[in-house]
Short mmCIF file of C-alpha atoms in Angstrom, two decimals:
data_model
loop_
_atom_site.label_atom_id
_atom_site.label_comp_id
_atom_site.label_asym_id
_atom_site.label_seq_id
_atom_site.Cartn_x
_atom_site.Cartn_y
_atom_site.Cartn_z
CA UNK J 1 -90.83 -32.71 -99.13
CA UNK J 2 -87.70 -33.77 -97.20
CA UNK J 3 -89.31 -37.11 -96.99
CA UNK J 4 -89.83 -37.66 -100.77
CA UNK J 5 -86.31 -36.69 -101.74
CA UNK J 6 -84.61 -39.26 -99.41
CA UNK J 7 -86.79 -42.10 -100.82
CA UNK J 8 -83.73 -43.02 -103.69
CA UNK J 9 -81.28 -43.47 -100.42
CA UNK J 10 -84.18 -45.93 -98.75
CA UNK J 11 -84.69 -47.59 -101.74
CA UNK J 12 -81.09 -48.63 -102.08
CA UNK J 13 -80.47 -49.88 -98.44
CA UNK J 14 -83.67 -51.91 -98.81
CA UNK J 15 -82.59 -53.40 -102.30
CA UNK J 16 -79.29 -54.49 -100.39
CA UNK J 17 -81.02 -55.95 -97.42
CA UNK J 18 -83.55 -57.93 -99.49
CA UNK J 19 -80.72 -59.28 -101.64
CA UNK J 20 -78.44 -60.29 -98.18
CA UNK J 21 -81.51 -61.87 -96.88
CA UNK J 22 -82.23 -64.02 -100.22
CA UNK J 23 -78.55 -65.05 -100.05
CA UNK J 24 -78.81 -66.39 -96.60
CA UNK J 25 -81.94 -68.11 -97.54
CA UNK J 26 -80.34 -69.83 -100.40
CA UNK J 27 -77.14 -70.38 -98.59
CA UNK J 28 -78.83 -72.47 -95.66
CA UNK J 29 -80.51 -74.90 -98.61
CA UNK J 30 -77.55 -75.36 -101.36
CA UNK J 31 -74.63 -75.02 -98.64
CA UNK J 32 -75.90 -77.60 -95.98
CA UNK J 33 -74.41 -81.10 -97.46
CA UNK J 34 -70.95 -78.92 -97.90
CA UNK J 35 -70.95 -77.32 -94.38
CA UNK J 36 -71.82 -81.07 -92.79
CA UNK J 37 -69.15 -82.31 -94.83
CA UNK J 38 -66.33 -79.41 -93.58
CA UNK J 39 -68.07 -79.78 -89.99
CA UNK J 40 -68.08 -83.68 -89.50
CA UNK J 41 -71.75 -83.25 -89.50
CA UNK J 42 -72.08 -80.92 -86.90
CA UNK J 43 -73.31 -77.96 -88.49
CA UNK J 44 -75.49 -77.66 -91.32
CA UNK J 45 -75.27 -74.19 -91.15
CA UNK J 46 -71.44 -73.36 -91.44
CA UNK J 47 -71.40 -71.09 -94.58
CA UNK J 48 -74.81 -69.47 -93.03
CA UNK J 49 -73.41 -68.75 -90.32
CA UNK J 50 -69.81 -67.47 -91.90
CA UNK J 51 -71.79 -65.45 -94.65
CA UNK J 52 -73.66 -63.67 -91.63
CA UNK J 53 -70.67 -62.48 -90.30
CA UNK J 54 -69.63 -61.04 -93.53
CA UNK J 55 -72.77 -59.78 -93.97
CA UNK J 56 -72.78 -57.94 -90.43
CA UNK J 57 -69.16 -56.67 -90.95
CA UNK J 58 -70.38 -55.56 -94.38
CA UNK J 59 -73.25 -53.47 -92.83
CA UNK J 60 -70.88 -51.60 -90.56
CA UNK J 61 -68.60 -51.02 -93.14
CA UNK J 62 -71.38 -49.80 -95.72
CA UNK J 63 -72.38 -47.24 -92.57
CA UNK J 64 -68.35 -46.06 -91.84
CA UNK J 65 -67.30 -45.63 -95.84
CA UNK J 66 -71.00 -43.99 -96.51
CA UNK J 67 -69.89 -41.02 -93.64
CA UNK J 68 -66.76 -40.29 -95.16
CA UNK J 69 -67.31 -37.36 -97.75
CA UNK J 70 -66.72 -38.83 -100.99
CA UNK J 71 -65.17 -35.39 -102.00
CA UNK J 72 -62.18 -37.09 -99.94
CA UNK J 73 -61.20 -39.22 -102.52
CA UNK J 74 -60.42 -35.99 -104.75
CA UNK J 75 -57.06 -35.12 -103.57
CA UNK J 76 -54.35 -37.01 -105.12
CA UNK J 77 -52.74 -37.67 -102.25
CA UNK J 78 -55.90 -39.75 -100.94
CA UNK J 79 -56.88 -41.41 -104.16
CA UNK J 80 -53.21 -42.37 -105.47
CA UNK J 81 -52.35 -43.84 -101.85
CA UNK J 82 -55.08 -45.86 -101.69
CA UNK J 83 -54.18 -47.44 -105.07
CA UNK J 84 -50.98 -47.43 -104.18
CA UNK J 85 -51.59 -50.20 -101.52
CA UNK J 86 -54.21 -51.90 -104.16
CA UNK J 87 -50.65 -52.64 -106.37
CA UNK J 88 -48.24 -53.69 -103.10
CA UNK J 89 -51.14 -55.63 -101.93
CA UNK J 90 -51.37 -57.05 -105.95
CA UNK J 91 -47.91 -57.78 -105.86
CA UNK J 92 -47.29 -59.36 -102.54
CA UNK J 93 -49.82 -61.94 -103.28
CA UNK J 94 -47.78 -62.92 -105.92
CA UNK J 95 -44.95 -63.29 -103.75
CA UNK J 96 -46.70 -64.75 -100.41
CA UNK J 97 -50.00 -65.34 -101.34
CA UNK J 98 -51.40 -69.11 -101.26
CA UNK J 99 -51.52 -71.21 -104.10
CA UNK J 100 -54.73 -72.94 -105.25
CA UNK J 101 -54.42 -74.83 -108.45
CA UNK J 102 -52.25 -72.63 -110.03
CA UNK J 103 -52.68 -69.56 -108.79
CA UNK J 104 -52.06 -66.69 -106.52
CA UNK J 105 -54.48 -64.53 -105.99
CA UNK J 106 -55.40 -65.04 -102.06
CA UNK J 107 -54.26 -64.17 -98.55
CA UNK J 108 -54.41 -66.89 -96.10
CA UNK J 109 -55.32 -65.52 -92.61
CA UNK J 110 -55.67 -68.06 -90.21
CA UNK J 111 -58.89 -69.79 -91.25
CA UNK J 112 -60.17 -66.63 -93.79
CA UNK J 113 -58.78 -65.76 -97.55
CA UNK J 114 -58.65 -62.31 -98.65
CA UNK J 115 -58.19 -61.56 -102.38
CA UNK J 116 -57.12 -58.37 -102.76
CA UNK J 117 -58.19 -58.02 -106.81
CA UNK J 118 -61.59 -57.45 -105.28
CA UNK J 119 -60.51 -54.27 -103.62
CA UNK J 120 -58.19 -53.13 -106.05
CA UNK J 121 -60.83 -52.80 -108.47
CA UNK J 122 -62.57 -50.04 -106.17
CA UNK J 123 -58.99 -48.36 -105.33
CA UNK J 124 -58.74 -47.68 -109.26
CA UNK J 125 -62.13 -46.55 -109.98
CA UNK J 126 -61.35 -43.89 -107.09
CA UNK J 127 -58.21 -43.39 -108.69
CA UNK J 128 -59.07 -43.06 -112.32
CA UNK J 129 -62.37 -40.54 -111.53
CA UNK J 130 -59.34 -38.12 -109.61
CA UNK J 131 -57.27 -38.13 -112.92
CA UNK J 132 -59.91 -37.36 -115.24
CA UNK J 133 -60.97 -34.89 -113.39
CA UNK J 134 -57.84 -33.45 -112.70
CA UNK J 135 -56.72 -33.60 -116.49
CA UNK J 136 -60.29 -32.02 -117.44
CA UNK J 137 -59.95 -29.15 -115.03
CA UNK J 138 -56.08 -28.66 -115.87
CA UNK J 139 -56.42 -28.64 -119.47
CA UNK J 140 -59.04 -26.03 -118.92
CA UNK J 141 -56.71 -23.92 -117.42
CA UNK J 142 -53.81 -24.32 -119.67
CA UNK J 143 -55.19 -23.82 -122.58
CA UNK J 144 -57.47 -21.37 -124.10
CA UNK J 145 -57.72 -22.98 -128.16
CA UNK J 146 -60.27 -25.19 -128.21
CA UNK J 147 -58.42 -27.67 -130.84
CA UNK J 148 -55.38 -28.23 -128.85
CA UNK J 149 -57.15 -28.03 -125.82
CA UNK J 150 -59.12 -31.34 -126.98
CA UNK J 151 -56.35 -33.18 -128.00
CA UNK J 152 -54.03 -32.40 -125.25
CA UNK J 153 -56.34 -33.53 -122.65
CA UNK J 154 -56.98 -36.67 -125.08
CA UNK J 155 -53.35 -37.55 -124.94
CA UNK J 156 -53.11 -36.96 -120.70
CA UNK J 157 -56.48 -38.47 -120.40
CA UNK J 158 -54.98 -41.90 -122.54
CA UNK J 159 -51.24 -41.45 -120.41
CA UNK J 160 -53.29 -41.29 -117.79
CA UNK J 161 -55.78 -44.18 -117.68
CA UNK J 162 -53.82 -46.52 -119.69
CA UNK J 163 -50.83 -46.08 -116.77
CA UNK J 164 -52.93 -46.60 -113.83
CA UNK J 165 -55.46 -49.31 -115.60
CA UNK J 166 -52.19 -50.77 -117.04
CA UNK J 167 -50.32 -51.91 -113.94
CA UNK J 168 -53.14 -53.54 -112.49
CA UNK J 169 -53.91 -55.44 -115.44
CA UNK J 170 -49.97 -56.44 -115.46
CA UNK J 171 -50.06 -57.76 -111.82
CA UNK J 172 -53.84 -59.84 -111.74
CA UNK J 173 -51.97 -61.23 -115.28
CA UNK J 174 -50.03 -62.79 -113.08
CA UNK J 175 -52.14 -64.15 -110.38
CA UNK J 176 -54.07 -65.97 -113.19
CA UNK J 177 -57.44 -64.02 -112.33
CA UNK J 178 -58.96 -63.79 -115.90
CA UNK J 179 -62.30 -62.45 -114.56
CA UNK J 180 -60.60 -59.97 -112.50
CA UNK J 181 -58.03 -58.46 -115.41
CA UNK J 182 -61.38 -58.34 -117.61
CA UNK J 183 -63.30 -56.14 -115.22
CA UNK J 184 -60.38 -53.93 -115.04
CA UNK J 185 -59.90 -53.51 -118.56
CA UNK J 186 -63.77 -53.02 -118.84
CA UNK J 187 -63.14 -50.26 -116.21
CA UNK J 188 -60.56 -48.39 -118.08
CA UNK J 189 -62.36 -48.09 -121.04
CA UNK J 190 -65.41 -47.16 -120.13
CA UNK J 191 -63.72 -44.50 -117.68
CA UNK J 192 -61.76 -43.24 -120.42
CA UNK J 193 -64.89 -43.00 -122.85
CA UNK J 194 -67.17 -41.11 -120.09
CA UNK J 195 -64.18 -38.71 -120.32
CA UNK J 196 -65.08 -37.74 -123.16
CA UNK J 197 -62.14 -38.95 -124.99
CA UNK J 198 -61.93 -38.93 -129.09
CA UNK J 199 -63.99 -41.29 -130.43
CA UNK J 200 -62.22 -42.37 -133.30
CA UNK J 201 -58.86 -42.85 -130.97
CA UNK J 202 -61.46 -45.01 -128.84
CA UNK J 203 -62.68 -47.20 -131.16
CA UNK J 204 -59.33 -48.12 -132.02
CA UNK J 205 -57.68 -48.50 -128.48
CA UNK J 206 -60.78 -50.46 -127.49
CA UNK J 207 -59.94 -53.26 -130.35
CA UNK J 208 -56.49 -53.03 -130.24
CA UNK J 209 -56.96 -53.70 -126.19
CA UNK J 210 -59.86 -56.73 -126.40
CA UNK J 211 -57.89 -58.32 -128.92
CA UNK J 212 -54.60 -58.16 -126.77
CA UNK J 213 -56.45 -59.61 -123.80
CA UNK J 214 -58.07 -62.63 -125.84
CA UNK J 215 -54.34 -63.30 -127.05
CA UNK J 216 -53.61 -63.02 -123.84
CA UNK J 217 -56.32 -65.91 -122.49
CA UNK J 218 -55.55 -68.08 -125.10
CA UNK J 219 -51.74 -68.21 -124.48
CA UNK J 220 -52.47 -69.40 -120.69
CA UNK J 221 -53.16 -73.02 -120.90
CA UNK J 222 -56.04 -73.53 -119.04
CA UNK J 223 -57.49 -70.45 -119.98
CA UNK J 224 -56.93 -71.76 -123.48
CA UNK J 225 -58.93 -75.17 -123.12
CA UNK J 226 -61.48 -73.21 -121.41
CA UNK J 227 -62.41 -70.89 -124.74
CA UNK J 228 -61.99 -74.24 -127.01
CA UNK J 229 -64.56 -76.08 -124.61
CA UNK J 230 -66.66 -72.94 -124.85
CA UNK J 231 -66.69 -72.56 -128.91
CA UNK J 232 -66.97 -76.22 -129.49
CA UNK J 233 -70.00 -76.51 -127.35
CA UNK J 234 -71.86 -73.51 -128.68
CA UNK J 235 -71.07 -74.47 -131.92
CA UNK J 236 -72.28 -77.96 -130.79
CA UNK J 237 -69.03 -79.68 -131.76
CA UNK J 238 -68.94 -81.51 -128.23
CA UNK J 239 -70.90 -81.70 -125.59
CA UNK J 240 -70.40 -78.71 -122.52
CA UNK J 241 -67.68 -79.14 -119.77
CA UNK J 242 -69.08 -80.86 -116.66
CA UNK J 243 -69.87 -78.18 -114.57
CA UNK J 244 -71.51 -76.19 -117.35
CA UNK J 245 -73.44 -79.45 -118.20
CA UNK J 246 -74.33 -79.98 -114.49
CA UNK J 247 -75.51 -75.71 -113.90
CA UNK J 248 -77.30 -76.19 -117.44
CA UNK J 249 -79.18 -78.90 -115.71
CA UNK J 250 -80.05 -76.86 -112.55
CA UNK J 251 -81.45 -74.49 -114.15
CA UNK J 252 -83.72 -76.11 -116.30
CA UNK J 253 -84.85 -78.44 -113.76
CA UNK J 254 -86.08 -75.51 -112.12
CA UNK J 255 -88.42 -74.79 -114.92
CA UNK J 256 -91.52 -72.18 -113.77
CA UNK J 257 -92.11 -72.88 -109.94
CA UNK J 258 -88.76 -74.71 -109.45
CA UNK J 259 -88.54 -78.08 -107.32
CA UNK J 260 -89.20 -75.99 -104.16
CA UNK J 261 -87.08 -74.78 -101.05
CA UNK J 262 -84.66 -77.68 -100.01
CA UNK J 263 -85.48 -79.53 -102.86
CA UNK J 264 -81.94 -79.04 -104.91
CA UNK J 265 -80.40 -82.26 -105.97
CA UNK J 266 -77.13 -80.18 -107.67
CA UNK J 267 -76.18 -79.73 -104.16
CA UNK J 268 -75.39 -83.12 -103.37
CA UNK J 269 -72.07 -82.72 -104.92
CA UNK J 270 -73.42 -83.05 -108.38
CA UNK J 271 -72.08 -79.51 -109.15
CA UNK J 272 -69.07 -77.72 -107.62
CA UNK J 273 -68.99 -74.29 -105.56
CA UNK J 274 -72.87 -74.29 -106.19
CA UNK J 275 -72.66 -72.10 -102.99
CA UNK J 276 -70.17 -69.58 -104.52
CA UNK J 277 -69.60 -68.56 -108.02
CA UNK J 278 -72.79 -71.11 -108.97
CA UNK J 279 -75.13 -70.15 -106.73
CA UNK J 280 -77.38 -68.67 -109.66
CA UNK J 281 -77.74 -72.19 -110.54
CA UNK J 282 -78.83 -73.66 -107.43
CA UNK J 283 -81.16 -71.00 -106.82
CA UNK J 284 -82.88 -71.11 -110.21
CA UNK J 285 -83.10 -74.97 -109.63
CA UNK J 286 -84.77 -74.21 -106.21
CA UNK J 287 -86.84 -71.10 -106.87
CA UNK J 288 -87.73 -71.59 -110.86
CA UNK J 289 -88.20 -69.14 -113.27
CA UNK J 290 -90.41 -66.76 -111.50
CA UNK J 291 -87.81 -66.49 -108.76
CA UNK J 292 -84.64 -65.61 -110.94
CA UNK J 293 -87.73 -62.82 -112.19
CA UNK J 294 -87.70 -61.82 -107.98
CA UNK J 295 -83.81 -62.02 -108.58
CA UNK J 296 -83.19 -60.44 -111.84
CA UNK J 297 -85.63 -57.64 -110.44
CA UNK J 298 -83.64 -56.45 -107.57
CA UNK J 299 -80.63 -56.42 -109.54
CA UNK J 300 -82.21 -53.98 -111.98
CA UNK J 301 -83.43 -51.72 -108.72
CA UNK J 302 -80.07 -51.37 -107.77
CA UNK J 303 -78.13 -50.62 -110.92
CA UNK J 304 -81.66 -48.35 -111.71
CA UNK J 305 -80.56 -46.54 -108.43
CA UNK J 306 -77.23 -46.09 -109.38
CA UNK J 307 -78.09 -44.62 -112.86
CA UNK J 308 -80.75 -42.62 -111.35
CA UNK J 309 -77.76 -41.32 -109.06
CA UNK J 310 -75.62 -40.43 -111.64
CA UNK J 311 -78.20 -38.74 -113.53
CA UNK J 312 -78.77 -36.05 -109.90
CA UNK J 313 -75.03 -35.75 -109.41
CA UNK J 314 -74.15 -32.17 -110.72
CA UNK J 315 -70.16 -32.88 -109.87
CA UNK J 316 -68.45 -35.07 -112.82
CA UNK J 317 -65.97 -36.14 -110.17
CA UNK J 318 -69.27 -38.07 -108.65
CA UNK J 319 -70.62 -39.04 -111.95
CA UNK J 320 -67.31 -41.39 -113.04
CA UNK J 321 -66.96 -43.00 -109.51
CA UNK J 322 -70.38 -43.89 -109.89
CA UNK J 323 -69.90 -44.94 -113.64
CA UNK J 324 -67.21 -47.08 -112.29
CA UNK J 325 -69.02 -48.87 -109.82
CA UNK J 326 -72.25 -49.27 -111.97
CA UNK J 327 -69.60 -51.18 -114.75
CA UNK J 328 -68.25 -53.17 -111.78
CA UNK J 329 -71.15 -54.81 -109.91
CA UNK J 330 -73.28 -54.90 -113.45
CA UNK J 331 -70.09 -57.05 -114.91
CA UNK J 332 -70.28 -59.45 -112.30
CA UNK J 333 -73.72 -59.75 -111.98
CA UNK J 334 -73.69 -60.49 -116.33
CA UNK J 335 -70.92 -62.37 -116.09
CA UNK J 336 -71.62 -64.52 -113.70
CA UNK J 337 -75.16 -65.28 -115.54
CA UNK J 338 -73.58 -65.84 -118.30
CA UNK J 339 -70.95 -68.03 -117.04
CA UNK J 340 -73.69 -70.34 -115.55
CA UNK J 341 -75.68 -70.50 -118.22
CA UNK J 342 -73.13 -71.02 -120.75
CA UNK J 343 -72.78 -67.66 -122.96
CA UNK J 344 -69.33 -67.15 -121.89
CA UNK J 345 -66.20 -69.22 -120.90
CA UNK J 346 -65.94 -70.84 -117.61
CA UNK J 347 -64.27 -68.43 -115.02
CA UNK J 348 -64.91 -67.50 -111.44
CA UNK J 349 -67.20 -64.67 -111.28
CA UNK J 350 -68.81 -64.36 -107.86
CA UNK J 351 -72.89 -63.39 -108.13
CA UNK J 352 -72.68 -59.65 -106.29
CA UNK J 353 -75.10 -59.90 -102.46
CA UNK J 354 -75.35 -63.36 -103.39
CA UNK J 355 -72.28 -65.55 -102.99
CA UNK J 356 -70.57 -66.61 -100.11
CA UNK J 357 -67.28 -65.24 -99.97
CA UNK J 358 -65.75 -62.70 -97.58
CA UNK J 359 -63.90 -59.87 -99.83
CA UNK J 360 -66.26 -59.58 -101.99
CA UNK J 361 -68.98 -59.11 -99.92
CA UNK J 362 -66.68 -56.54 -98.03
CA UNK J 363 -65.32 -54.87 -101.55
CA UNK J 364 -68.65 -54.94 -102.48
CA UNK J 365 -70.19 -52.99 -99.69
CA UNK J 366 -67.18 -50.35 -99.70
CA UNK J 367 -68.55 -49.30 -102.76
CA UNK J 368 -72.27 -49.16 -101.86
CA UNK J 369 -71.15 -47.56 -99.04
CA UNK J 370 -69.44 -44.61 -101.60
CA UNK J 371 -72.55 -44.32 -103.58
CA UNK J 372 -75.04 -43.76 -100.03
CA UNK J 373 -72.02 -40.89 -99.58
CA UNK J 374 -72.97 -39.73 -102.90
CA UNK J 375 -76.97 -39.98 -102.88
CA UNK J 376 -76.93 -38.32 -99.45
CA UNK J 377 -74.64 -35.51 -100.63
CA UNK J 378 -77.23 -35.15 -103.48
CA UNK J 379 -80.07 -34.85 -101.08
CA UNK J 380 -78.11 -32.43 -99.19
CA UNK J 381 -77.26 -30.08 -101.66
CA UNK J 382 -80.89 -30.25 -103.17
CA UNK J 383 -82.12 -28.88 -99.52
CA UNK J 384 -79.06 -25.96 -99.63
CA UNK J 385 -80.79 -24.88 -103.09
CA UNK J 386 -84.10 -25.23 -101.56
CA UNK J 387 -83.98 -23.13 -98.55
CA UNK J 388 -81.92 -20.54 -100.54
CA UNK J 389 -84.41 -19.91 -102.90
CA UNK J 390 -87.25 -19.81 -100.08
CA UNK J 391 -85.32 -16.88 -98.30
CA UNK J 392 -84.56 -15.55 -101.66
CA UNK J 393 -88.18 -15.44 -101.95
#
């Protein structure tokens, strides 16, 4: 019985193993003329072997953040000071951070960059669940008409979200991370309608916000010529920028079977970061159609986990971290796609489990590690109810 009931926890860490192994599979093809290029053609394996370490350091964080009772992140104190250092972290990049063609949005640590948007996005979702459900159990308490009760906790609920979602947005404005100000816009409005939050003030707030951010991109200059490349190529004005010509070309290269393990010519410098934020490409070049099916399919188990999750949890306070976390890794994982394959405008979306990169691996498996908290305290309180109603009985 016991058995049967932890099978949603198993499922997950098996999903997230098979997807770490498939990365470092793919990474030792696509990376190897890079890594003999940034090794003098000593090792082949460089980004393997760098991944691996991420990976491993992942793991034991996943294990560390999955024992700490996500109840934690309830009190104010805990939740606010941990997005607290999301926005000094936010703003000291701006200040110290290293510049790469533009932009600030990176750490440099000796020989490893840490981009601190990726954990900022998990410090808000942690902080946005504790003031919805703070507001919700406050307004409760305050007041006993129904009418103003609603529309008093509609206008803390908006204060609220639009206060802590707002900063962040105004600080990764300014590191020039349009990926990264999207997902956290995404956040806050999804957050906000989970809430429960008027509809008709929703729909509203939700155009008058997506409009603001496109002004937004289009203002920025090279955000700009990346939205006229996109609409001029979809609406066949002009051919597709090079890299989305080159990733167009990977992937339907790879047709059915794809041209086999090792076989990528993209790799060969023929299209850019095809180990990071392209790696769908090179993958679906290598592997074919029916592996972006093996792909696409272990994707689905873990966001099906995740919604299965929220479904169990009986604690809203649960439900909207996990809501958070579903929007963040499924926006990444539809973004990136879609980046690749040419739906949306070029911008650096890393492929969740799949890219190499460092903080987002790390970011990445903070959250997993919240939502193992959460399935296990789901399991555990199923087993309270259990025995209960046997000695009831």
């Amino acid at each position: 019985m016991k058995k049967n009931r932890k099978d949603l926890g198993t499922v997950f860490i098996i999903v997230i193993l098979l997807l770490m192994a498939l990365s470092i599979i793919t990474l030792a093809s696509l990376s190897s003329p890079r890594s003999l290029s940034d090794s003098n053609g000593k090792n082949a394996l460089h980004f393997v072997n760098l991944q691996g370490m991420w990976f491993g350091l992942g793991i034991i964080v996943f294990f560390g953040v999955s024992k700490i009772d996500y109840r934690k992140y309830r009190k104010k104190w805990f939740s606010n000071g941990l997005y607290s250092i999301g926005a000094i972290l936010l703003s000291a990049v701006l200040v110290i951070g290293q510049s790469v063609n533009g932009a600030k949005r990176w750490f440099q640590l000796g020989p490893i960059r840490v981009q601190p948007s990726e954990f900022a996005k998990i410090f808000l979702i942690l902080a946005l669940a504790g003031c919805i459900d703070r507001i919700s159990k406050s307004s409760k308490k305050k007041y006993r008409n129904k009418i103003k009760l609603k529309k008093m906790r509609d206008i803390s609920l908006l204060k609220g979200v639009g206060l802590y979602t707002g900063l962040y947005l105004i600080l990764i404005l300014f590191e020039k991370s349009f990926s990264s100000m999207f997902q956290i816009l995404i956040l806050g409005f999804v957050l906000l309608f989970v809430s429960g939050f008027n509809l008709g003030w929703f729909s509203v707030i939700t155009g008058v916000g997506f409009f603001g951010a496109f002004d937004v991109a289009i203002q920025a200059g090279y955000r700009s010529k990346r939205i006229q490349d996109f609409i001029a190529n979809i609406t066949l004005k002009s051919e597709p920028p090079y890299q989305t010509k080159q990733s167009l070309i990977a992937i339907g290269s790879g047709k059915f079977l794809g041209r086999g393990y090792g076989g990528s010519i993209q790799k060969y410098y023929f299209l850019p970061e095809i180990h990071t934020d392209y790696i769908f490409s090179g993958y679906s070049e290598e592997m074919g159609f029916i592996g972006v099916l093996l792909l696409i399919a272990l994707y689905l188990a873990l966001v099906i986990v995740i919604i299965i999750t929220i479904g169990k949890a009986r604690d809203f306070f649960a439900k909207y971290i996990l809501t958070g976390i579903l929007v963040m890794i499924s926006t990444q994982i539809i973004g990136n796609i879609g980046v690749v394959s040419g739906l949306v405008p070029s911008t650096g979306i890393p492929l969740p489990l799949m890219s190499y990169g460092g903080s987002t691996t790390i970011a990445l498996m903070i959250s997993l590690g919240i939502v193992y908290n959460i399935i296990k305290s789901i399991y555990e309180q199923e087993e309270e109810t259990i025995e209960e109603f046997e000695y009831e009985m």
